[in-house]
JSON list of C-alpha atoms in Angstrom, two decimals:
[
{"chain": "H", "resi": 191, "resn": "MET", "atom": "CA", "xyz": [-14.14, 150.60, 119.77]},
{"chain": "H", "resi": 192, "resn": "ASN", "atom": "CA", "xyz": [-17.07, 148.68, 118.06]},
{"chain": "H", "resi": 193, "resn": "LYS", "atom": "CA", "xyz": [-18.31, 150.26, 114.76]},
{"chain": "H", "resi": 194, "resn": "LEU", "atom": "CA", "xyz": [-21.96, 150.50, 113.74]},
{"chain": "H", "resi": 195, "resn": "HIS", "atom": "CA", "xyz": [-22.61, 148.48, 110.64]},
{"chain": "H", "resi": 196, "resn": "THR", "atom": "CA", "xyz": [-24.00, 150.86, 108.05]},
{"chain": "H", "resi": 197, "resn": "PRO", "atom": "CA", "xyz": [-26.03, 148.78, 105.28]},
{"chain": "H", "resi": 198, "resn": "LYS", "atom": "CA", "xyz": [-25.17, 149.73, 101.86]},
{"chain": "H", "resi": 199, "resn": "SER", "atom": "CA", "xyz": [-28.52, 150.54, 100.88]},
{"chain": "H", "resi": 200, "resn": "LEU", "atom": "CA", "xyz": [-28.24, 153.80, 102.91]},
{"chain": "H", "resi": 201, "resn": "VAL", "atom": "CA", "xyz": [-25.20, 155.22, 100.90]},
{"chain": "H", "resi": 202, "resn": "ARG", "atom": "CA", "xyz": [-27.48, 157.65, 98.68]},
{"chain": "H", "resi": 203, "resn": "VAL", "atom": "CA", "xyz": [-30.17, 158.44, 101.43]},
{"chain": "H", "resi": 204, "resn": "PRO", "atom": "CA", "xyz": [-30.81, 162.17, 101.58]},
{"chain": "H", "resi": 205, "resn": "SER", "atom": "CA", "xyz": [-29.24, 163.80, 104.69]},
{"chain": "H", "resi": 206, "resn": "ILE", "atom": "CA", "xyz": [-32.65, 164.29, 106.85]},
{"chain": "H", "resi": 207, "resn": "LEU", "atom": "CA", "xyz": [-34.05, 160.99, 105.86]},
{"chain": "H", "resi": 208, "resn": "LEU", "atom": "CA", "xyz": [-30.43, 159.44, 106.51]},
{"chain": "H", "resi": 209, "resn": "CYS", "atom": "CA", "xyz": [-30.52, 161.17, 110.13]},
{"chain": "H", "resi": 210, "resn": "THR", "atom": "CA", "xyz": [-33.91, 159.54, 110.92]},
{"chain": "H", "resi": 211, "resn": "LEU", "atom": "CA", "xyz": [-32.73, 156.13, 109.65]},
{"chain": "H", "resi": 212, "resn": "MET", "atom": "CA", "xyz": [-29.63, 156.55, 111.94]},
{"chain": "H", "resi": 213, "resn": "ALA", "atom": "CA", "xyz": [-31.49, 157.40, 114.75]},
{"chain": "H", "resi": 214, "resn": "GLY", "atom": "CA", "xyz": [-33.38, 154.09, 113.98]},
{"chain": "H", "resi": 215, "resn": "MET", "atom": "CA", "xyz": [-30.21, 152.48, 113.61]},
{"chain": "H", "resi": 216, "resn": "THR", "atom": "CA", "xyz": [-28.84, 153.69, 116.81]},
{"chain": "H", "resi": 217, "resn": "ALA", "atom": "CA", "xyz": [-31.71, 152.48, 118.72]},
{"chain": "H", "resi": 218, "resn": "ALA", "atom": "CA", "xyz": [-31.43, 148.91, 116.90]},
{"chain": "H", "resi": 219, "resn": "HIS", "atom": "CA", "xyz": [-27.76, 148.97, 117.79]},
{"chain": "H", "resi": 220, "resn": "ALA", "atom": "CA", "xyz": [-28.45, 149.46, 121.41]},
{"chain": "H", "resi": 221, "resn": "ASP", "atom": "CA", "xyz": [-31.10, 146.85, 121.36]},
{"chain": "H", "resi": 222, "resn": "ASN", "atom": "CA", "xyz": [-28.87, 144.20, 119.61]},
{"chain": "H", "resi": 223, "resn": "THR", "atom": "CA", "xyz": [-26.10, 145.14, 121.91]},
{"chain": "H", "resi": 224, "resn": "SER", "atom": "CA", "xyz": [-28.41, 144.36, 125.12]},
{"chain": "H", "resi": 225, "resn": "LYS", "atom": "CA", "xyz": [-29.32, 140.91, 123.40]},
{"chain": "H", "resi": 226, "resn": "PHE", "atom": "CA", "xyz": [-25.84, 140.13, 122.97]},
{"chain": "H", "resi": 227, "resn": "GLU", "atom": "CA", "xyz": [-24.83, 141.08, 126.49]},
{"chain": "H", "resi": 228, "resn": "SER", "atom": "CA", "xyz": [-27.84, 138.99, 127.77]},
{"chain": "H", "resi": 229, "resn": "ALA", "atom": "CA", "xyz": [-26.50, 135.95, 125.69]},
{"chain": "H", "resi": 230, "resn": "ASP", "atom": "CA", "xyz": [-22.90, 136.30, 126.79]},
{"chain": "H", "resi": 231, "resn": "ALA", "atom": "CA", "xyz": [-23.58, 134.15, 130.13]},
{"chain": "H", "resi": 232, "resn": "ASP", "atom": "CA", "xyz": [-19.95, 133.91, 130.89]},
{"chain": "H", "resi": 233, "resn": "GLY", "atom": "CA", "xyz": [-19.37, 137.66, 130.34]},
{"chain": "H", "resi": 234, "resn": "SER", "atom": "CA", "xyz": [-16.23, 136.91, 128.11]},
{"chain": "H", "resi": 235, "resn": "GLY", "atom": "CA", "xyz": [-17.31, 139.55, 125.62]},
{"chain": "H", "resi": 236, "resn": "SER", "atom": "CA", "xyz": [-18.11, 137.06, 122.78]},
{"chain": "H", "resi": 237, "resn": "LEU", "atom": "CA", "xyz": [-20.60, 134.18, 122.26]},
{"chain": "H", "resi": 238, "resn": "ASP", "atom": "CA", "xyz": [-19.63, 130.76, 121.63]},
{"chain": "H", "resi": 239, "resn": "PHE", "atom": "CA", "xyz": [-21.92, 128.25, 119.90]},
{"chain": "H", "resi": 240, "resn": "THR", "atom": "CA", "xyz": [-23.98, 127.28, 122.90]},
{"chain": "H", "resi": 241, "resn": "GLU", "atom": "CA", "xyz": [-24.62, 131.11, 123.98]},
{"chain": "H", "resi": 242, "resn": "PHE", "atom": "CA", "xyz": [-25.28, 132.03, 120.35]},
{"chain": "H", "resi": 243, "resn": "SER", "atom": "CA", "xyz": [-27.81, 129.55, 120.06]},
{"chain": "H", "resi": 244, "resn": "THR", "atom": "CA", "xyz": [-29.79, 131.06, 122.90]},
{"chain": "H", "resi": 245, "resn": "THR", "atom": "CA", "xyz": [-30.52, 134.11, 120.63]},
{"chain": "H", "resi": 246, "resn": "LEU", "atom": "CA", "xyz": [-32.50, 131.93, 118.23]},
{"chain": "H", "resi": 247, "resn": "ASN", "atom": "CA", "xyz": [-35.77, 130.30, 118.43]},
{"chain": "H", "resi": 248, "resn": "ASP", "atom": "CA", "xyz": [-35.67, 127.26, 120.71]},
{"chain": "H", "resi": 249, "resn": "HIS", "atom": "CA", "xyz": [-37.07, 125.18, 117.97]},
{"chain": "H", "resi": 250, "resn": "ALA", "atom": "CA", "xyz": [-34.81, 126.06, 115.17]},
{"chain": "H", "resi": 251, "resn": "PRO", "atom": "CA", "xyz": [-33.08, 123.13, 113.49]},
{"chain": "H", "resi": 252, "resn": "ALA", "atom": "CA", "xyz": [-29.54, 122.47, 114.30]},
{"chain": "H", "resi": 253, "resn": "LYS", "atom": "CA", "xyz": [-28.59, 122.86, 110.92]},
{"chain": "H", "resi": 254, "resn": "GLN", "atom": "CA", "xyz": [-30.08, 126.38, 110.84]},
{"chain": "H", "resi": 255, "resn": "VAL", "atom": "CA", "xyz": [-28.29, 127.36, 114.07]},
{"chain": "H", "resi": 256, "resn": "THR", "atom": "CA", "xyz": [-24.99, 126.16, 112.80]},
{"chain": "H", "resi": 257, "resn": "LYS", "atom": "CA", "xyz": [-25.37, 128.00, 109.57]},
{"chain": "H", "resi": 258, "resn": "LYS", "atom": "CA", "xyz": [-26.22, 131.29, 111.33]},
{"chain": "H", "resi": 259, "resn": "PHE", "atom": "CA", "xyz": [-23.59, 130.76, 113.55]},
{"chain": "H", "resi": 260, "resn": "ASN", "atom": "CA", "xyz": [-20.93, 130.38, 110.94]},
{"chain": "H", "resi": 261, "resn": "ARG", "atom": "CA", "xyz": [-22.31, 133.33, 109.17]},
{"chain": "H", "resi": 262, "resn": "ALA", "atom": "CA", "xyz": [-21.84, 135.58, 112.00]},
{"chain": "H", "resi": 263, "resn": "ASP", "atom": "CA", "xyz": [-18.51, 134.33, 113.04]},
{"chain": "H", "resi": 264, "resn": "ALA", "atom": "CA", "xyz": [-16.79, 136.30, 110.23]},
{"chain": "H", "resi": 265, "resn": "ASP", "atom": "CA", "xyz": [-13.28, 135.15, 111.30]},
{"chain": "H", "resi": 266, "resn": "SER", "atom": "CA", "xyz": [-13.98, 131.65, 111.81]},
{"chain": "H", "resi": 267, "resn": "ASP", "atom": "CA", "xyz": [-12.43, 131.53, 115.34]},
{"chain": "H", "resi": 268, "resn": "ASP", "atom": "CA", "xyz": [-15.59, 129.71, 116.65]},
{"chain": "H", "resi": 269, "resn": "LEU", "atom": "CA", "xyz": [-16.64, 132.91, 118.77]},
{"chain": "H", "resi": 270, "resn": "VAL", "atom": "CA", "xyz": [-18.92, 135.73, 117.64]},
{"chain": "H", "resi": 271, "resn": "SER", "atom": "CA", "xyz": [-17.64, 139.08, 118.93]},
{"chain": "H", "resi": 272, "resn": "LEU", "atom": "CA", "xyz": [-19.88, 142.11, 119.54]},
{"chain": "H", "resi": 273, "resn": "GLU", "atom": "CA", "xyz": [-18.72, 143.72, 116.41]},
{"chain": "H", "resi": 274, "resn": "GLU", "atom": "CA", "xyz": [-19.38, 140.37, 114.46]},
{"chain": "H", "resi": 275, "resn": "TRP", "atom": "CA", "xyz": [-22.76, 140.25, 116.10]},
{"chain": "H", "resi": 276, "resn": "LEU", "atom": "CA", "xyz": [-23.89, 143.78, 115.28]},
{"chain": "H", "resi": 277, "resn": "ALA", "atom": "CA", "xyz": [-22.59, 143.43, 111.62]},
{"chain": "H", "resi": 278, "resn": "TYR", "atom": "CA", "xyz": [-24.69, 140.11, 111.26]},
{"chain": "H", "resi": 279, "resn": "LYS", "atom": "CA", "xyz": [-27.93, 141.58, 112.77]},
{"chain": "H", "resi": 280, "resn": "SER", "atom": "CA", "xyz": [-27.54, 144.73, 110.75]},
{"chain": "H", "resi": 281, "resn": "ASP", "atom": "CA", "xyz": [-27.20, 142.48, 107.60]},
{"chain": "H", "resi": 282, "resn": "LEU", "atom": "CA", "xyz": [-30.32, 140.34, 108.47]},
{"chain": "H", "resi": 283, "resn": "GLU", "atom": "CA", "xyz": [-32.13, 143.53, 108.97]},
{"chain": "H", "resi": 284, "resn": "GLU", "atom": "CA", "xyz": [-31.21, 144.95, 105.73]},
{"chain": "H", "resi": 285, "resn": "GLU", "atom": "CA", "xyz": [-32.36, 141.70, 104.12]},
{"chain": "H", "resi": 286, "resn": "ASP", "atom": "CA", "xyz": [-35.39, 141.65, 105.71]},
{"chain": "H", "resi": 287, "resn": "GLU", "atom": "CA", "xyz": [-36.16, 145.29, 104.33]},
{"chain": "H", "resi": 288, "resn": "ILE", "atom": "CA", "xyz": [-35.36, 144.03, 100.69]},
{"chain": "H", "resi": 289, "resn": "GLU", "atom": "CA", "xyz": [-37.56, 140.91, 101.16]},
{"chain": "H", "resi": 290, "resn": "GLU", "atom": "CA", "xyz": [-40.28, 143.37, 102.37]},
{"chain": "H", "resi": 291, "resn": "HIS", "atom": "CA", "xyz": [-39.76, 145.67, 99.20]},
{"chain": "H", "resi": 292, "resn": "THR", "atom": "CA", "xyz": [-39.54, 142.77, 96.92]},
{"chain": "H", "resi": 293, "resn": "ALA", "atom": "CA", "xyz": [-42.97, 141.39, 98.33]},
{"chain": "H", "resi": 294, "resn": "ARG", "atom": "CA", "xyz": [-44.61, 144.85, 97.63]},
{"chain": "H", "resi": 295, "resn": "PHE", "atom": "CA", "xyz": [-43.17, 144.76, 94.09]},
{"chain": "H", "resi": 296, "resn": "GLU", "atom": "CA", "xyz": [-44.49, 141.20, 93.61]},
{"chain": "H", "resi": 297, "resn": "GLU", "atom": "CA", "xyz": [-47.82, 142.60, 94.87]},
{"chain": "H", "resi": 298, "resn": "ALA", "atom": "CA", "xyz": [-47.96, 145.23, 92.56]},
{"chain": "H", "resi": 299, "resn": "ASP", "atom": "CA", "xyz": [-47.01, 143.14, 89.69]},
{"chain": "H", "resi": 300, "resn": "THR", "atom": "CA", "xyz": [-50.51, 141.70, 89.10]},
{"chain": "H", "resi": 301, "resn": "ASP", "atom": "CA", "xyz": [-49.88, 139.89, 85.89]},
{"chain": "H", "resi": 302, "resn": "LEU", "atom": "CA", "xyz": [-46.89, 138.32, 87.09]},
{"chain": "H", "resi": 303, "resn": "ASP", "atom": "CA", "xyz": [-44.50, 139.28, 84.13]},
{"chain": "H", "resi": 304, "resn": "GLY", "atom": "CA", "xyz": [-41.73, 140.48, 86.34]},
{"chain": "H", "resi": 305, "resn": "PHE", "atom": "CA", "xyz": [-42.43, 144.17, 85.52]},
{"chain": "H", "resi": 306, "resn": "VAL", "atom": "CA", "xyz": [-44.90, 146.78, 87.06]},
{"chain": "H", "resi": 307, "resn": "SER", "atom": "CA", "xyz": [-46.54, 148.87, 84.37]},
{"chain": "H", "resi": 308, "resn": "TYR", "atom": "CA", "xyz": [-48.03, 152.44, 85.19]},
{"chain": "H", "resi": 309, "resn": "ASP", "atom": "CA", "xyz": [-51.45, 150.83, 85.26]},
{"chain": "H", "resi": 310, "resn": "GLU", "atom": "CA", "xyz": [-50.23, 148.24, 88.07]},
{"chain": "H", "resi": 311, "resn": "TYR", "atom": "CA", "xyz": [-48.19, 151.44, 89.75]},
{"chain": "H", "resi": 312, "resn": "ILE", "atom": "CA", "xyz": [-51.32, 153.26, 90.02]},
{"chain": "H", "resi": 313, "resn": "ALA", "atom": "CA", "xyz": [-53.41, 150.32, 91.55]},
{"chain": "H", "resi": 314, "resn": "SER", "atom": "CA", "xyz": [-50.49, 149.83, 93.99]},
{"chain": "H", "resi": 315, "resn": "SER", "atom": "CA", "xyz": [-50.53, 153.69, 95.09]},
{"chain": "H", "resi": 316, "resn": "PRO", "atom": "CA", "xyz": [-54.03, 154.44, 96.63]},
{"chain": "H", "resi": 317, "resn": "GLY", "atom": "CA", "xyz": [-54.80, 157.60, 98.09]},
{"chain": "H", "resi": 318, "resn": "LYS", "atom": "CA", "xyz": [-56.48, 161.15, 97.22]},
{"chain": "H", "resi": 319, "resn": "LYS", "atom": "CA", "xyz": [-53.32, 162.68, 95.50]},
{"chain": "H", "resi": 320, "resn": "PRO", "atom": "CA", "xyz": [-53.64, 163.62, 91.63]},
{"chain": "H", "resi": 321, "resn": "LEU", "atom": "CA", "xyz": [-52.62, 160.98, 89.32]},
{"chain": "H", "resi": 322, "resn": "ILE", "atom": "CA", "xyz": [-50.17, 163.29, 87.75]},
{"chain": "H", "resi": 323, "resn": "GLN", "atom": "CA", "xyz": [-48.12, 162.98, 90.81]},
{"chain": "H", "resi": 324, "resn": "VAL", "atom": "CA", "xyz": [-48.36, 159.35, 90.94]},
{"chain": "H", "resi": 325, "resn": "ARG", "atom": "CA", "xyz": [-47.13, 159.38, 87.35]},
{"chain": "H", "resi": 326, "resn": "LYS", "atom": "CA", "xyz": [-44.21, 161.71, 88.22]},
{"chain": "H", "resi": 327, "resn": "LYS", "atom": "CA", "xyz": [-42.99, 159.05, 90.91]},
{"chain": "H", "resi": 328, "resn": "PHE", "atom": "CA", "xyz": [-43.38, 156.59, 88.43]},
{"chain": "H", "resi": 329, "resn": "LEU", "atom": "CA", "xyz": [-41.11, 158.24, 85.63]},
{"chain": "H", "resi": 330, "resn": "LYS", "atom": "CA", "xyz": [-38.65, 158.97, 88.47]},
{"chain": "H", "resi": 331, "resn": "ILE", "atom": "CA", "xyz": [-38.45, 155.04, 89.06]},
{"chain": "H", "resi": 332, "resn": "ASP", "atom": "CA", "xyz": [-38.44, 154.12, 85.70]},
{"chain": "H", "resi": 333, "resn": "THR", "atom": "CA", "xyz": [-34.74, 155.17, 85.08]},
{"chain": "H", "resi": 334, "resn": "ASP", "atom": "CA", "xyz": [-34.37, 153.61, 81.63]},
{"chain": "H", "resi": 335, "resn": "ALA", "atom": "CA", "xyz": [-37.77, 155.27, 80.23]},
{"chain": "H", "resi": 336, "resn": "ASP", "atom": "CA", "xyz": [-39.35, 151.96, 79.00]},
{"chain": "H", "resi": 337, "resn": "LYS", "atom": "CA", "xyz": [-42.56, 152.54, 80.73]},
{"chain": "H", "resi": 338, "resn": "LEU", "atom": "CA", "xyz": [-42.13, 149.39, 82.90]},
{"chain": "H", "resi": 339, "resn": "ILE", "atom": "CA", "xyz": [-40.41, 149.08, 86.48]},
{"chain": "H", "resi": 340, "resn": "THR", "atom": "CA", "xyz": [-38.28, 146.44, 86.98]},
{"chain": "H", "resi": 341, "resn": "LEU", "atom": "CA", "xyz": [-37.44, 144.93, 90.38]},
{"chain": "H", "resi": 342, "resn": "GLU", "atom": "CA", "xyz": [-33.99, 146.66, 90.32]},
{"chain": "H", "resi": 343, "resn": "GLU", "atom": "CA", "xyz": [-35.63, 149.84, 89.70]},
{"chain": "H", "resi": 344, "resn": "TRP", "atom": "CA", "xyz": [-38.20, 149.19, 92.53]},
{"chain": "H", "resi": 345, "resn": "LEU", "atom": "CA", "xyz": [-35.41, 148.72, 95.20]},
{"chain": "H", "resi": 346, "resn": "ALA", "atom": "CA", "xyz": [-33.46, 151.32, 94.00]},
{"chain": "H", "resi": 347, "resn": "ALA", "atom": "CA", "xyz": [-36.19, 153.79, 94.66]},
{"chain": "H", "resi": 348, "resn": "GLU", "atom": "CA", "xyz": [-36.87, 152.70, 97.87]},
{"chain": "H", "resi": 349, "resn": "ASP", "atom": "CA", "xyz": [-33.80, 154.85, 99.06]},
{"chain": "H", "resi": 350, "resn": "ASP", "atom": "CA", "xyz": [-35.89, 157.75, 98.09]},
{"chain": "H", "resi": 351, "resn": "SER", "atom": "CA", "xyz": [-32.62, 159.66, 96.66]},
{"chain": "H", "resi": 352, "resn": "PRO", "atom": "CA", "xyz": [-33.29, 162.86, 95.28]},
{"chain": "H", "resi": 353, "resn": "ASP", "atom": "CA", "xyz": [-33.82, 163.34, 91.58]},
{"chain": "H", "resi": 354, "resn": "ASP", "atom": "CA", "xyz": [-30.62, 164.81, 90.35]},
{"chain": "H", "resi": 355, "resn": "SER", "atom": "CA", "xyz": [-31.73, 165.29, 86.78]},
{"chain": "H", "resi": 356, "resn": "GLY", "atom": "CA", "xyz": [-32.50, 168.95, 87.47]},
{"chain": "H", "resi": 357, "resn": "LYS", "atom": "CA", "xyz": [-35.72, 168.45, 85.42]},
{"chain": "H", "resi": 358, "resn": "THR", "atom": "CA", "xyz": [-39.25, 168.58, 86.90]},
{"chain": "H", "resi": 359, "resn": "PRO", "atom": "CA", "xyz": [-41.93, 167.46, 84.25]},
{"chain": "H", "resi": 360, "resn": "ARG", "atom": "CA", "xyz": [-44.59, 170.20, 84.34]},
{"chain": "H", "resi": 361, "resn": "LYS", "atom": "CA", "xyz": [-48.35, 169.33, 84.95]},
{"chain": "H", "resi": 362, "resn": "PHE", "atom": "CA", "xyz": [-49.33, 169.43, 81.40]},
{"chain": "H", "resi": 363, "resn": "VAL", "atom": "CA", "xyz": [-46.61, 167.01, 80.37]},
{"chain": "H", "resi": 364, "resn": "LEU", "atom": "CA", "xyz": [-47.58, 164.91, 83.03]},
{"chain": "H", "resi": 365, "resn": "ALA", "atom": "CA", "xyz": [-51.20, 164.79, 82.27]},
{"chain": "H", "resi": 366, "resn": "ASP", "atom": "CA", "xyz": [-50.38, 164.06, 78.57]},
{"chain": "H", "resi": 367, "resn": "LEU", "atom": "CA", "xyz": [-50.33, 160.41, 78.77]},
{"chain": "H", "resi": 368, "resn": "ASP", "atom": "CA", "xyz": [-50.10, 159.79, 75.01]},
{"chain": "H", "resi": 369, "resn": "ASP", "atom": "CA", "xyz": [-47.51, 162.67, 74.52]},
{"chain": "H", "resi": 370, "resn": "ASN", "atom": "CA", "xyz": [-49.45, 164.18, 71.57]},
{"chain": "H", "resi": 371, "resn": "GLY", "atom": "CA", "xyz": [-49.34, 167.84, 72.95]},
{"chain": "H", "resi": 372, "resn": "GLU", "atom": "CA", "xyz": [-53.17, 167.84, 73.73]},
{"chain": "H", "resi": 373, "resn": "LEU", "atom": "CA", "xyz": [-55.19, 166.91, 76.72]},
{"chain": "H", "resi": 374, "resn": "THR", "atom": "CA", "xyz": [-58.38, 165.09, 76.83]},
{"chain": "H", "resi": 375, "resn": "PHE", "atom": "CA", "xyz": [-60.98, 165.34, 79.34]},
{"chain": "H", "resi": 376, "resn": "ASP", "atom": "CA", "xyz": [-59.95, 161.99, 80.71]},
{"chain": "H", "resi": 377, "resn": "GLU", "atom": "CA", "xyz": [-56.06, 163.41, 80.96]},
{"chain": "H", "resi": 378, "resn": "PHE", "atom": "CA", "xyz": [-57.34, 166.70, 82.50]},
{"chain": "H", "resi": 379, "resn": "THR", "atom": "CA", "xyz": [-59.05, 165.00, 85.24]},
{"chain": "H", "resi": 380, "resn": "THR", "atom": "CA", "xyz": [-55.57, 163.37, 86.28]},
{"chain": "H", "resi": 381, "resn": "THR", "atom": "CA", "xyz": [-54.55, 167.00, 87.35]},
{"chain": "H", "resi": 382, "resn": "TYR", "atom": "CA", "xyz": [-57.22, 166.81, 90.19]},
{"chain": "H", "resi": 383, "resn": "PRO", "atom": "CA", "xyz": [-57.03, 164.80, 93.45]},
{"chain": "H", "resi": 384, "resn": "ARG", "atom": "CA", "xyz": [-58.80, 161.46, 93.08]},
{"chain": "H", "resi": 385, "resn": "LYS", "atom": "CA", "xyz": [-62.49, 161.15, 93.70]},
{"chain": "H", "resi": 386, "resn": "THR", "atom": "CA", "xyz": [-62.94, 164.68, 92.85]},
{"chain": "H", "resi": 387, "resn": "LYS", "atom": "CA", "xyz": [-66.62, 165.20, 91.41]},
{"chain": "H", "resi": 388, "resn": "LEU", "atom": "CA", "xyz": [-66.56, 165.43, 87.74]},
{"chain": "H", "resi": 389, "resn": "LYS", "atom": "CA", "xyz": [-68.89, 168.37, 87.37]},
{"chain": "H", "resi": 390, "resn": "PRO", "atom": "CA", "xyz": [-66.42, 171.16, 88.43]},
{"chain": "H", "resi": 391, "resn": "ILE", "atom": "CA", "xyz": [-63.51, 169.53, 86.64]},
{"chain": "H", "resi": 392, "resn": "LEU", "atom": "CA", "xyz": [-65.73, 169.60, 83.20]},
{"chain": "H", "resi": 393, "resn": "LYS", "atom": "CA", "xyz": [-66.68, 173.21, 83.85]},
{"chain": "H", "resi": 394, "resn": "LYS", "atom": "CA", "xyz": [-63.16, 174.03, 84.12]},
{"chain": "H", "resi": 395, "resn": "PHE", "atom": "CA", "xyz": [-62.03, 172.14, 81.05]},
{"chain": "H", "resi": 396, "resn": "GLU", "atom": "CA", "xyz": [-64.83, 173.78, 78.95]},
{"chain": "H", "resi": 397, "resn": "LYS", "atom": "CA", "xyz": [-63.80, 177.29, 80.26]},
{"chain": "H", "resi": 398, "resn": "LEU", "atom": "CA", "xyz": [-60.03, 176.41, 78.97]},
{"chain": "H", "resi": 399, "resn": "ASP", "atom": "CA", "xyz": [-61.06, 174.81, 75.74]},
{"chain": "H", "resi": 400, "resn": "ASP", "atom": "CA", "xyz": [-61.45, 177.86, 73.87]},
{"chain": "H", "resi": 401, "resn": "ASN", "atom": "CA", "xyz": [-62.17, 176.46, 70.42]},
{"chain": "H", "resi": 402, "resn": "GLY", "atom": "CA", "xyz": [-64.46, 173.73, 71.81]},
{"chain": "H", "resi": 403, "resn": "ASP", "atom": "CA", "xyz": [-62.56, 171.00, 70.19]},
{"chain": "H", "resi": 404, "resn": "GLU", "atom": "CA", "xyz": [-62.72, 168.98, 73.35]},
{"chain": "H", "resi": 405, "resn": "VAL", "atom": "CA", "xyz": [-59.04, 168.87, 73.70]},
{"chain": "H", "resi": 406, "resn": "LEU", "atom": "CA", "xyz": [-56.76, 171.42, 75.49]},
{"chain": "H", "resi": 407, "resn": "THR", "atom": "CA", "xyz": [-53.52, 172.69, 73.95]},
{"chain": "H", "resi": 408, "resn": "ARG", "atom": "CA", "xyz": [-50.57, 174.19, 75.73]},
{"chain": "H", "resi": 409, "resn": "ASP", "atom": "CA", "xyz": [-51.84, 177.66, 74.85]},
{"chain": "H", "resi": 410, "resn": "GLU", "atom": "CA", "xyz": [-55.40, 176.99, 76.15]},
{"chain": "H", "resi": 411, "resn": "TRP", "atom": "CA", "xyz": [-54.13, 175.36, 79.11]},
{"chain": "H", "resi": 412, "resn": "ASN", "atom": "CA", "xyz": [-51.66, 178.57, 79.81]},
{"chain": "H", "resi": 413, "resn": "PRO", "atom": "CA", "xyz": [-51.87, 181.44, 77.39]},
{"chain": "H", "resi": 414, "resn": "GLY", "atom": "CA", "xyz": [-48.16, 182.80, 77.88]},
{"chain": "H", "resi": 415, "resn": "ASN", "atom": "CA", "xyz": [-46.23, 179.96, 76.28]},
{"chain": "H", "resi": 416, "resn": "GLY", "atom": "CA", "xyz": [-46.51, 177.48, 79.11]},
{"chain": "H", "resi": 417, "resn": "LYS", "atom": "CA", "xyz": [-44.04, 179.69, 81.58]},
{"chain": "H", "resi": 418, "resn": "LYS", "atom": "CA", "xyz": [-46.44, 179.27, 84.45]},
{"chain": "H", "resi": 419, "resn": "ASP", "atom": "CA", "xyz": [-48.50, 176.12, 83.44]},
{"chain": "H", "resi": 420, "resn": "ASP", "atom": "CA", "xyz": [-47.85, 174.79, 86.79]},
{"chain": "H", "resi": 421, "resn": "LYS", "atom": "CA", "xyz": [-50.40, 177.20, 88.25]},
{"chain": "H", "resi": 422, "resn": "LYS", "atom": "CA", "xyz": [-53.20, 175.70, 86.21]},
{"chain": "H", "resi": 423, "resn": "PRO", "atom": "CA", "xyz": [-55.85, 174.29, 86.77]},
{"chain": "H", "resi": 424, "resn": "ALA", "atom": "CA", "xyz": [-56.62, 175.42, 90.12]},
{"chain": "H", "resi": 425, "resn": "VAL", "atom": "CA", "xyz": [-57.07, 172.07, 92.35]},
{"chain": "H", "resi": 426, "resn": "LEU", "atom": "CA", "xyz": [-60.34, 171.80, 93.88]}
]
């Protein structure tokens, strides 16, 4: 029985996502099997070099064809079995996925220093979601908490594996960018969907700012020792 080759990158994927990905892999498996059968002109159940070459671009250089054939021919018997073919195609698809994610990292790294800063991450994350949600994801990806995302951290995050730390930062903490225990108006705005008009946000800020010092403390944010601070402010 031929086994479906499972890429290593799927090892830590959540069960729901894994089911979705496996469904896609099953479709790819069937498609790759069909390609194999079409190339297997003599119906022998394996591809020789000539048959294998028909699966590649007609203009592929001979050296490239040989390199790919040798890679697919895992047991070096000058034939590519269906199992070898499926493993070979799966590896190529995984490499393509990594290259795609790497390209996204390089696009986000606008200053070309090999890291993605928080500002660069924001720029690479368009949408209407509040910036605190963007920061929450940034902090999850930045596993060493150095305020920079490396390519390794970026690729690991593409698994979309669950946060097993058991800790979910509260809105106040996520909005407090300088970690000084107070929120300026600019920090407060990050709790609202992007492009929300400033007037209603300012009205809410001034209402919460009991002493009028233009910053919000935890107590002003949520009188009650922060036990329910996730419920404020009301998102417009």
